[in-house]
Amino acid sequence: YRANDDSLPQGLELYTAPWSLLSPQGPFKPLRADFGGLISLNGYLLSTAPKTYHANTHSEKQLQLSLLWRSIQSVPVDYTVFVHVLDEQGRLLAQADGLPTNGSYPTTRWRAGEWIVDEHDITLPDAMPAGSYSISFGLYRRDTMERLALTGEAGQDRGTAVSLEPVHLRD
């Protein structure tokens, strides 16, 4: 879906790419962040109950984070999304890095005004206990490892990662 204003029309199904329809489970939680005047984040969905996947007798617990991006203007570089799971002391326990939409629709193809739903699965360590954890994410250039800065009014630097409110994970 493409729109030319700042509001996301209600009741519409969103496309990550012309060939891939997504129907998010429930409404996105609003969250606005501007990355370098190129890309804005407008909402997210986070499954806080880890899903267990079984493959070849190996099971793993995963969280799923869905991000609602909007391209502010054409993006000249392919950015990679990072998602970090941190404990209460700020130690990195799990992470997932990848191109938006699993590489099927890189940021260099995004057009101004376009909405993109982007899903990331984060594999959690087997021994990760129940507790409160922070989730943070952002964008970086894979070739230079330089993160795209969050900007505020008049381009003020606001750091390089969006942090969600702490979430409580159960076993």
mmCIF file of C-alpha atoms in Angstrom:
data_model
loop_
_atom_site.group_PDB
_atom_site.id
_atom_site.type_symbol
_atom_site.label_atom_id
_atom_site.label_comp_id
_atom_site.label_asym_id
_atom_site.label_seq_id
_atom_site.Cartn_x
_atom_site.Cartn_y
_atom_site.Cartn_z
ATOM 1 C CA TYR A 1 0.000 0.000 0.000
ATOM 2 C CA ARG A 2 1.251 3.467 -0.815
ATOM 3 C CA ALA A 3 0.012 6.664 0.744
ATOM 4 C CA ASN A 4 0.997 10.287 0.321
ATOM 5 C CA ASP A 5 0.119 11.525 3.794
ATOM 6 C CA ASP A 6 1.218 10.710 7.354
ATOM 7 C CA SER A 7 -1.797 8.648 8.347
ATOM 8 C CA LEU A 8 -2.173 4.929 7.806
ATOM 9 C CA PRO A 9 -5.648 4.195 6.497
ATOM 10 C CA GLN A 10 -7.645 1.961 8.823
ATOM 11 C CA GLY A 11 -8.752 -1.507 7.790
ATOM 12 C CA LEU A 12 -6.332 -1.948 4.893
ATOM 13 C CA GLU A 13 -4.115 -4.955 4.437
ATOM 14 C CA LEU A 14 -0.454 -4.043 4.110
ATOM 15 C CA TYR A 15 2.031 -5.301 1.565
ATOM 16 C CA THR A 16 5.735 -5.801 2.177
ATOM 17 C CA ALA A 17 6.184 -6.165 -1.561
ATOM 18 C CA PRO A 18 3.758 -6.620 -4.457
ATOM 19 C CA TRP A 19 3.900 -10.406 -4.122
ATOM 20 C CA SER A 20 3.687 -10.739 -0.325
ATOM 21 C CA LEU A 21 0.504 -9.896 1.603
ATOM 22 C CA LEU A 22 0.697 -9.617 5.381
ATOM 23 C CA SER A 23 -2.238 -9.543 7.757
ATOM 24 C CA PRO A 24 -0.845 -8.391 11.118
ATOM 25 C CA GLN A 25 -2.378 -9.936 14.226
ATOM 26 C CA GLY A 26 -4.021 -6.937 15.847
ATOM 27 C CA PRO A 27 -3.239 -3.246 15.522
ATOM 28 C CA PHE A 28 0.277 -1.846 15.517
ATOM 29 C CA LYS A 29 1.300 0.003 18.674
ATOM 30 C CA PRO A 30 2.054 3.567 17.629
ATOM 31 C CA LEU A 31 5.678 4.619 17.950
ATOM 32 C CA ARG A 32 7.225 7.401 15.885
ATOM 33 C CA ALA A 33 10.942 7.608 15.174
ATOM 34 C CA ASP A 34 12.723 9.357 12.318
ATOM 35 C CA PHE A 35 15.920 7.773 10.980
ATOM 36 C CA GLY A 36 18.120 10.343 9.261
ATOM 37 C CA GLY A 37 15.233 12.024 7.479
ATOM 38 C CA LEU A 38 15.029 8.974 5.178
ATOM 39 C CA ILE A 39 12.857 6.443 6.974
ATOM 40 C CA SER A 40 10.305 6.757 9.747
ATOM 41 C CA LEU A 41 9.068 4.077 12.086
ATOM 42 C CA ASN A 42 5.342 4.476 12.761
ATOM 43 C CA GLY A 43 4.451 1.430 14.829
ATOM 44 C CA TYR A 44 5.351 -2.064 15.937
ATOM 45 C CA LEU A 45 3.954 -5.384 17.107
ATOM 46 C CA LEU A 46 5.914 -7.634 19.457
ATOM 47 C CA SER A 47 4.918 -11.158 20.399
ATOM 48 C CA THR A 48 6.011 -11.368 24.042
ATOM 49 C CA ALA A 49 5.164 -15.050 24.464
ATOM 50 C CA PRO A 50 8.073 -16.885 22.826
ATOM 51 C CA LYS A 51 7.050 -19.329 20.132
ATOM 52 C CA THR A 52 8.791 -22.686 20.069
ATOM 53 C CA TYR A 53 9.767 -24.031 16.681
ATOM 54 C CA HIS A 54 10.804 -27.633 16.081
ATOM 55 C CA ALA A 55 13.049 -28.495 13.156
ATOM 56 C CA ASN A 56 14.925 -31.775 12.853
ATOM 57 C CA THR A 57 14.323 -32.523 16.549
ATOM 58 C CA HIS A 58 15.928 -29.199 17.513
ATOM 59 C CA SER A 59 13.604 -26.695 19.154
ATOM 60 C CA GLU A 60 14.165 -22.995 19.637
ATOM 61 C CA LYS A 61 12.212 -20.167 21.214
ATOM 62 C CA GLN A 62 11.623 -17.064 19.140
ATOM 63 C CA LEU A 63 10.082 -13.641 19.518
ATOM 64 C CA GLN A 64 8.598 -11.880 16.525
ATOM 65 C CA LEU A 65 8.870 -8.140 16.034
ATOM 66 C CA SER A 66 6.871 -6.518 13.237
ATOM 67 C CA LEU A 67 7.912 -2.993 12.288
ATOM 68 C CA LEU A 68 5.822 -0.508 10.331
ATOM 69 C CA TRP A 69 8.202 1.644 8.292
ATOM 70 C CA ARG A 70 7.441 4.549 6.002
ATOM 71 C CA SER A 71 9.910 5.823 3.463
ATOM 72 C CA ILE A 72 10.174 9.605 3.787
ATOM 73 C CA GLN A 73 12.167 9.875 0.563
ATOM 74 C CA SER A 74 14.046 7.576 -1.787
ATOM 75 C CA VAL A 75 16.730 5.702 0.151
ATOM 76 C CA PRO A 76 20.131 5.630 -1.593
ATOM 77 C CA VAL A 77 21.626 2.792 0.500
ATOM 78 C CA ASP A 78 20.499 -0.700 1.489
ATOM 79 C CA TYR A 79 20.125 -0.625 5.266
ATOM 80 C CA THR A 80 20.122 -3.646 7.552
ATOM 81 C CA VAL A 81 17.782 -3.829 10.555
ATOM 82 C CA PHE A 82 19.226 -4.892 13.913
ATOM 83 C CA VAL A 83 17.090 -6.109 16.813
ATOM 84 C CA HIS A 84 18.676 -6.611 20.249
ATOM 85 C CA VAL A 85 17.287 -8.305 23.371
ATOM 86 C CA LEU A 86 19.014 -6.929 26.492
ATOM 87 C CA ASP A 87 18.854 -7.959 30.129
ATOM 88 C CA GLU A 88 18.302 -5.486 32.982
ATOM 89 C CA GLN A 89 22.058 -4.757 33.096
ATOM 90 C CA GLY A 90 22.098 -3.917 29.382
ATOM 91 C CA ARG A 91 23.911 -7.105 28.321
ATOM 92 C CA LEU A 92 23.096 -8.416 24.854
ATOM 93 C CA LEU A 93 21.371 -11.817 25.128
ATOM 94 C CA ALA A 94 19.975 -12.257 21.623
ATOM 95 C CA GLN A 95 19.985 -10.404 18.343
ATOM 96 C CA ALA A 96 18.698 -10.625 14.817
ATOM 97 C CA ASP A 97 20.188 -8.677 11.941
ATOM 98 C CA GLY A 98 18.791 -8.744 8.435
ATOM 99 C CA LEU A 99 17.624 -6.801 5.448
ATOM 100 C CA PRO A 100 14.019 -5.590 5.696
ATOM 101 C CA THR A 101 11.423 -8.115 4.502
ATOM 102 C CA ASN A 102 14.052 -10.875 4.609
ATOM 103 C CA GLY A 103 15.845 -9.228 1.695
ATOM 104 C CA SER A 104 12.882 -9.350 -0.676
ATOM 105 C CA TYR A 105 12.360 -5.577 -0.651
ATOM 106 C CA PRO A 106 15.586 -3.705 0.252
ATOM 107 C CA THR A 107 15.515 -0.058 1.271
ATOM 108 C CA THR A 108 16.977 1.120 -2.073
ATOM 109 C CA ARG A 109 13.691 0.047 -3.706
ATOM 110 C CA TRP A 110 11.502 1.994 -1.262
ATOM 111 C CA ARG A 111 9.744 5.010 -2.776
ATOM 112 C CA ALA A 112 8.814 8.207 -0.974
ATOM 113 C CA GLY A 113 5.551 7.799 0.929
ATOM 114 C CA GLU A 114 5.569 4.001 0.824
ATOM 115 C CA TRP A 115 4.536 1.898 3.853
ATOM 116 C CA ILE A 116 6.466 -1.322 4.576
ATOM 117 C CA VAL A 117 5.662 -4.057 7.108
ATOM 118 C CA ASP A 118 8.866 -5.792 8.159
ATOM 119 C CA GLU A 119 9.004 -8.891 10.376
ATOM 120 C CA HIS A 120 11.990 -10.132 12.371
ATOM 121 C CA ASP A 121 12.292 -13.404 14.292
ATOM 122 C CA ILE A 122 14.671 -13.280 17.251
ATOM 123 C CA THR A 123 15.958 -16.645 18.482
ATOM 124 C CA LEU A 124 16.300 -16.679 22.285
ATOM 125 C CA PRO A 125 18.989 -18.619 24.151
ATOM 126 C CA ASP A 126 17.864 -21.998 25.497
ATOM 127 C CA ALA A 127 18.849 -21.058 29.055
ATOM 128 C CA MET A 128 17.194 -17.626 29.027
ATOM 129 C CA PRO A 129 15.171 -17.361 32.246
ATOM 130 C CA ALA A 130 11.819 -15.661 32.645
ATOM 131 C CA GLY A 131 12.199 -11.972 33.450
ATOM 132 C CA SER A 132 12.127 -8.405 32.179
ATOM 133 C CA TYR A 133 14.049 -7.588 29.041
ATOM 134 C CA SER A 134 14.540 -4.603 26.771
ATOM 135 C CA ILE A 135 14.132 -4.737 23.017
ATOM 136 C CA SER A 136 15.983 -2.191 20.880
ATOM 137 C CA PHE A 137 16.362 -1.871 17.139
ATOM 138 C CA GLY A 138 17.645 0.392 14.413
ATOM 139 C CA LEU A 139 19.208 0.504 10.959
ATOM 140 C CA TYR A 140 22.811 0.322 9.770
ATOM 141 C CA ARG A 141 24.897 0.098 6.606
ATOM 142 C CA ARG A 142 26.358 -3.387 6.358
ATOM 143 C CA ASP A 143 29.361 -2.198 4.313
ATOM 144 C CA THR A 144 30.510 0.369 6.914
ATOM 145 C CA MET A 145 28.642 -0.824 10.048
ATOM 146 C CA GLU A 146 27.557 2.814 10.498
ATOM 147 C CA ARG A 147 24.156 3.166 12.135
ATOM 148 C CA LEU A 148 21.530 5.513 10.768
ATOM 149 C CA ALA A 149 20.958 8.211 13.393
ATOM 150 C CA LEU A 150 17.596 8.987 14.939
ATOM 151 C CA THR A 151 16.804 12.625 14.375
ATOM 152 C CA GLY A 152 14.465 15.010 16.094
ATOM 153 C CA GLU A 153 13.461 18.537 15.326
ATOM 154 C CA ALA A 154 15.923 20.442 13.121
ATOM 155 C CA GLY A 155 17.937 17.236 12.640
ATOM 156 C CA GLN A 156 19.021 16.897 16.277
ATOM 157 C CA ASP A 157 20.810 13.601 16.951
ATOM 158 C CA ARG A 158 18.777 11.282 19.212
ATOM 159 C CA GLY A 159 21.079 8.252 19.184
ATOM 160 C CA THR A 160 20.895 5.250 16.868
ATOM 161 C CA ALA A 161 18.436 2.788 18.408
ATOM 162 C CA VAL A 162 14.773 2.778 19.392
ATOM 163 C CA SER A 163 14.143 1.121 22.768
ATOM 164 C CA LEU A 164 10.783 -0.389 23.567
ATOM 165 C CA GLU A 165 9.341 -0.492 27.065
ATOM 166 C CA PRO A 166 10.698 -3.463 29.026
ATOM 167 C CA VAL A 167 8.794 -6.670 28.331
ATOM 168 C CA HIS A 168 8.289 -9.604 30.661
ATOM 169 C CA LEU A 169 9.064 -12.982 29.142
ATOM 170 C CA ARG A 170 7.766 -16.229 30.575
ATOM 171 C CA ASP A 171 9.180 -19.722 30.275
#
